[in-house]
XYZ file of N, CA, C and O in Angstrom:
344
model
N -10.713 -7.575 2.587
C -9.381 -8.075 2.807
C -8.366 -7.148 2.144
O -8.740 -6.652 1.081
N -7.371 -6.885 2.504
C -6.295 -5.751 2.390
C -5.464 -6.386 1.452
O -4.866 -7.392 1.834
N -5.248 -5.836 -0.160
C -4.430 -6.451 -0.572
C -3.039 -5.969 -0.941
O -2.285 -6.503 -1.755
N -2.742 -4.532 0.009
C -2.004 -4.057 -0.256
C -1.525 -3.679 1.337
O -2.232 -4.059 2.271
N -0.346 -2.948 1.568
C -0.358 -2.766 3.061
C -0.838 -1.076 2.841
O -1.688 -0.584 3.584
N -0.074 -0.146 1.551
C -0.491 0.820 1.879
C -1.852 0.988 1.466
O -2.169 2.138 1.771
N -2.934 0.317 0.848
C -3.653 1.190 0.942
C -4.501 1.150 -0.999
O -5.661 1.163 -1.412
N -3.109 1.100 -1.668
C -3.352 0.543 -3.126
C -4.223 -0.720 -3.549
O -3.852 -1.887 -3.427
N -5.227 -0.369 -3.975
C -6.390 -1.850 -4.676
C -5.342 -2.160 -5.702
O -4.917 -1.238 -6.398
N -4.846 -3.494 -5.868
C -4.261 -4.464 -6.421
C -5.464 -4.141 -7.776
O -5.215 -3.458 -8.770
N -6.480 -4.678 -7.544
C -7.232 -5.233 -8.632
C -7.750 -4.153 -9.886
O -8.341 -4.289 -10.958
N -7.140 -2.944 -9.059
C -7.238 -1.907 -9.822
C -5.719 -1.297 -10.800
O -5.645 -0.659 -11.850
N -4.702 -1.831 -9.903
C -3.132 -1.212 -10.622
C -2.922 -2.261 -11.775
O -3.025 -3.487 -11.732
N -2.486 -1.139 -13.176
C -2.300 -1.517 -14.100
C -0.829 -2.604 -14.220
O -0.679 -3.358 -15.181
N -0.014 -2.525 -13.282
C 0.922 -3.250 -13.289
C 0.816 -4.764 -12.512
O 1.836 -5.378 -12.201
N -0.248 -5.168 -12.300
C -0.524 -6.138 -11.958
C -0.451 -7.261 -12.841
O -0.099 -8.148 -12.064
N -0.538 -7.688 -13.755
C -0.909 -8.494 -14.650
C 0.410 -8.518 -15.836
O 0.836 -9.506 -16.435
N 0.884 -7.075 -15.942
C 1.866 -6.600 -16.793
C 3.078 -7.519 -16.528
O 3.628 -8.335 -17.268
N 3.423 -7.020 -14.809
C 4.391 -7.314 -13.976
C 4.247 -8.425 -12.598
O 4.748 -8.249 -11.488
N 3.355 -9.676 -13.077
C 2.550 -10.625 -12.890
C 2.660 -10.495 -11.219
O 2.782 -11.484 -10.497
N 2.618 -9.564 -10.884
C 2.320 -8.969 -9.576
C 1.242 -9.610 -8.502
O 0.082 -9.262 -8.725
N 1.418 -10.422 -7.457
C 0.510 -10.749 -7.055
C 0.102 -9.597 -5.526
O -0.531 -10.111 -4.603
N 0.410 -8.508 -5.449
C 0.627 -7.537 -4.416
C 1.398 -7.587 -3.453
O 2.014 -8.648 -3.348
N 1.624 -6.688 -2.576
C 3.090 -6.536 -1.365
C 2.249 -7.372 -0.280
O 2.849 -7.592 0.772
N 1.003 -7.843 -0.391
C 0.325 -8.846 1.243
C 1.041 -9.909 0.923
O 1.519 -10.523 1.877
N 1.397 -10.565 -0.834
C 1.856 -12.060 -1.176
C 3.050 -12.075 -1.611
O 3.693 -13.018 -2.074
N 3.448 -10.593 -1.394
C 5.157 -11.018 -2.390
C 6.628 -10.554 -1.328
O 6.805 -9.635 -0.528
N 7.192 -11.296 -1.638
C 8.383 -11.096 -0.641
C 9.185 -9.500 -1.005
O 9.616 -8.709 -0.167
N 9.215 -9.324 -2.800
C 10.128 -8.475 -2.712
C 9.141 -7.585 -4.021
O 8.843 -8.030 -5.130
N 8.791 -6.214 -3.431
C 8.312 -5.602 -5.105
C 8.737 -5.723 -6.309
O 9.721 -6.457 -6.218
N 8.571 -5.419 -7.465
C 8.698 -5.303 -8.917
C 9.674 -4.214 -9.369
O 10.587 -4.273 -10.193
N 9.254 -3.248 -8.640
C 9.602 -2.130 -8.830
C 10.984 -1.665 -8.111
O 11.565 -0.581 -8.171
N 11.256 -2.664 -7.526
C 12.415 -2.246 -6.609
C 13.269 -3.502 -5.134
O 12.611 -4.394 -4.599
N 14.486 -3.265 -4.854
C 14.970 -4.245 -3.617
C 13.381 -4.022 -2.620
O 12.722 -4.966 -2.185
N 13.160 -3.074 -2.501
C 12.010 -2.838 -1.326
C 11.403 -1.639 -1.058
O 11.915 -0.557 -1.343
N 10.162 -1.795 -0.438
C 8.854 -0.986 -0.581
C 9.019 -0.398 1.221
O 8.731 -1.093 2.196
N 9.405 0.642 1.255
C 9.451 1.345 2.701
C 8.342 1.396 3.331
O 8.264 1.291 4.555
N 7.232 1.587 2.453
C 5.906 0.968 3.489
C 5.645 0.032 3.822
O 5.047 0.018 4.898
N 5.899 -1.236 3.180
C 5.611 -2.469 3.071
C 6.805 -3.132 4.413
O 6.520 -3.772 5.425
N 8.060 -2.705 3.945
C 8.970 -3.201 5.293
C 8.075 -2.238 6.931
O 7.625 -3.031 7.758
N 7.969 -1.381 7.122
C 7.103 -0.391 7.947
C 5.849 -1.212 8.601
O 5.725 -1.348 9.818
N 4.855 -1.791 7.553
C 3.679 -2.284 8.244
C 4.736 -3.951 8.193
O 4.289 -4.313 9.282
N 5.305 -4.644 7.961
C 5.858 -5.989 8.232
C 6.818 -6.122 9.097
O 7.316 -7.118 9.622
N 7.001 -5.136 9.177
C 8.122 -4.786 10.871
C 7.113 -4.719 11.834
O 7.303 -5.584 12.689
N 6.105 -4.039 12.047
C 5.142 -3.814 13.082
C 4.041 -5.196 13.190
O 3.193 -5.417 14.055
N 4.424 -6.058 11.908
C 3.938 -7.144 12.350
C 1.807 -6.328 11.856
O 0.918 -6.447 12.698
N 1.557 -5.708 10.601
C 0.504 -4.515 10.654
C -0.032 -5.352 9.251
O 0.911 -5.454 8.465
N -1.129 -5.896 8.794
C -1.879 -5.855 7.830
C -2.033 -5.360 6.567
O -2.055 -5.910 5.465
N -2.183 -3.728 7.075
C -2.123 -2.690 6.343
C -2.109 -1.282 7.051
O -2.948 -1.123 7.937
N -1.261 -0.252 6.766
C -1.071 0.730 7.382
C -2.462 1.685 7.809
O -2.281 2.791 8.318
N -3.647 1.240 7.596
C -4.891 1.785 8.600
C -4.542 0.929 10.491
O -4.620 1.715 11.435
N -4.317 -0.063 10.705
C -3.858 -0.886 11.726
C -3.030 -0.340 12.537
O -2.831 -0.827 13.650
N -2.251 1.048 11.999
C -1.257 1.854 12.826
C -1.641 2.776 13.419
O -2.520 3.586 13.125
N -0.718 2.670 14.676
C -1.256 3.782 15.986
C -0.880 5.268 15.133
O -1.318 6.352 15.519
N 0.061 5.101 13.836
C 0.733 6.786 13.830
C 0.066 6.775 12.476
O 0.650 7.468 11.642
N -1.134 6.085 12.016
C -2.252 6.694 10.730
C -2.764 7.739 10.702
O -3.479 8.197 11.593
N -2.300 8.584 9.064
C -1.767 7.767 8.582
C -0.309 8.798 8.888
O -0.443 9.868 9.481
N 0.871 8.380 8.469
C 1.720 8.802 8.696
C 2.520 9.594 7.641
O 2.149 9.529 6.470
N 3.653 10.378 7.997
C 4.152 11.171 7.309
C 4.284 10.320 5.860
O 3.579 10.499 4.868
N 5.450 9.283 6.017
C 5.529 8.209 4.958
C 4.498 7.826 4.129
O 4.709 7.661 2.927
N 3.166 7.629 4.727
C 2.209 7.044 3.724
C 1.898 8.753 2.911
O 2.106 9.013 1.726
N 1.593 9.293 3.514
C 1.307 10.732 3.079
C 2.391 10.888 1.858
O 1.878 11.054 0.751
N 3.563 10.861 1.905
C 4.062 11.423 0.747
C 3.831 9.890 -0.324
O 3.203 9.936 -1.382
N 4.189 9.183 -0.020
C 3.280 8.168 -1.203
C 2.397 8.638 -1.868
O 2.386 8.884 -3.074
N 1.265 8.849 -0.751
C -0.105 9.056 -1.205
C -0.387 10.638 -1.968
O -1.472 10.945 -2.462
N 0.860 11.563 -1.943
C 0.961 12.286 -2.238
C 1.412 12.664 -3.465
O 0.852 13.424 -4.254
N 2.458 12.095 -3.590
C 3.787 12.114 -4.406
C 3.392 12.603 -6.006
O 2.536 11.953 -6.606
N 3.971 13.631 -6.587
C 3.613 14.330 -7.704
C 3.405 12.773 -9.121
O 2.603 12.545 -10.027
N 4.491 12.151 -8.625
C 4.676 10.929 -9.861
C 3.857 9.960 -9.940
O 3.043 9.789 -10.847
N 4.060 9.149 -8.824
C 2.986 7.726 -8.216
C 2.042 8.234 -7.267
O 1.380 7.349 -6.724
N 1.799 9.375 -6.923
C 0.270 9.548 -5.662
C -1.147 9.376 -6.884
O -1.295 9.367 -8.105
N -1.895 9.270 -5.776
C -3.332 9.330 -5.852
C -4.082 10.000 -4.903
O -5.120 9.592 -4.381
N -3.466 11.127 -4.687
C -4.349 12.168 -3.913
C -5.203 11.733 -2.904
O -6.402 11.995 -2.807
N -4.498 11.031 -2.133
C -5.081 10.557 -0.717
C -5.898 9.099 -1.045
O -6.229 8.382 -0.100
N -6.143 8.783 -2.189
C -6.895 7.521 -2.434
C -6.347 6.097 -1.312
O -7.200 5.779 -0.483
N -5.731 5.722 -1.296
C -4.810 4.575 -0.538
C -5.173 4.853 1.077
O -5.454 4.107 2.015
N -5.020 6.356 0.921
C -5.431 6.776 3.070
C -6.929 6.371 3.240
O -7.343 5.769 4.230
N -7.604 6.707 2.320
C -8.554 6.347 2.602
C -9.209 5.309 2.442
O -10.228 5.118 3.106
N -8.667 4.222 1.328
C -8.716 2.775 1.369
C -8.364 2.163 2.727
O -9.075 1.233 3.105
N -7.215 2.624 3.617
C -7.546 1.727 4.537
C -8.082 2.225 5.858
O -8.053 1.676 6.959
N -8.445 3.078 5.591
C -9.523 3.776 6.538
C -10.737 2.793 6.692
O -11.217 2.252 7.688
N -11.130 2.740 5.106
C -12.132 1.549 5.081
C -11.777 -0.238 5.441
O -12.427 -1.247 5.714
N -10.239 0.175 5.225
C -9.693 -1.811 6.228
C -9.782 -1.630 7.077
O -10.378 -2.561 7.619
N -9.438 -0.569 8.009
C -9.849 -0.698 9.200
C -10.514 -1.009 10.277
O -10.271 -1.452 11.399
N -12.028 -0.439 9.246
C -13.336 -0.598 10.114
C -14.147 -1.632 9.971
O -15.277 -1.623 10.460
N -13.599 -2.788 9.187
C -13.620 -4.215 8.629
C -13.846 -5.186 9.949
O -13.906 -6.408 9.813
């Protein structure tokens, strides 16, 4: 079960518990911010989690998944690679 749309294991991010976070599948609005551009992205398309998309993964998830500050070097693309085939 997908508990993230991009791709991020909840049960693994340290800000879960910190920032009594129940993940972007159960929460209306992130922690971290008015809103999560992936999260509006797969909830506009009406999408699970961004493996579910025809344009996976996409530029957007890529620099997430990229990103010098918050990436994890593709970890998340390939988390829902594995929702996918669920």
């Amino acid at each position: 079960m997908a508990e993230s749309r991009c791709g991020i294991l909840c049960n693994e991010c340290e800000y879960r518990e910190r920032m009594n976070c129940g993940g972007c599948v159960h929460i209306e609005k992130p922690f971290w911010g008015d809103s999560c551009p992936v999260k509006d992205c797969c909830e506009g398309k009406k999408l699970e989690h961004c493996g579910q998309c025809l344009d996976f993964p996409c530029v957007l998830l890529n620099e997430f998944a990229y990103d010098k500050g918050q990436g994890d070097d593709g970890k998340r693309i390939e988390q829902c690679r594995k929702w996918s085939k669920v």
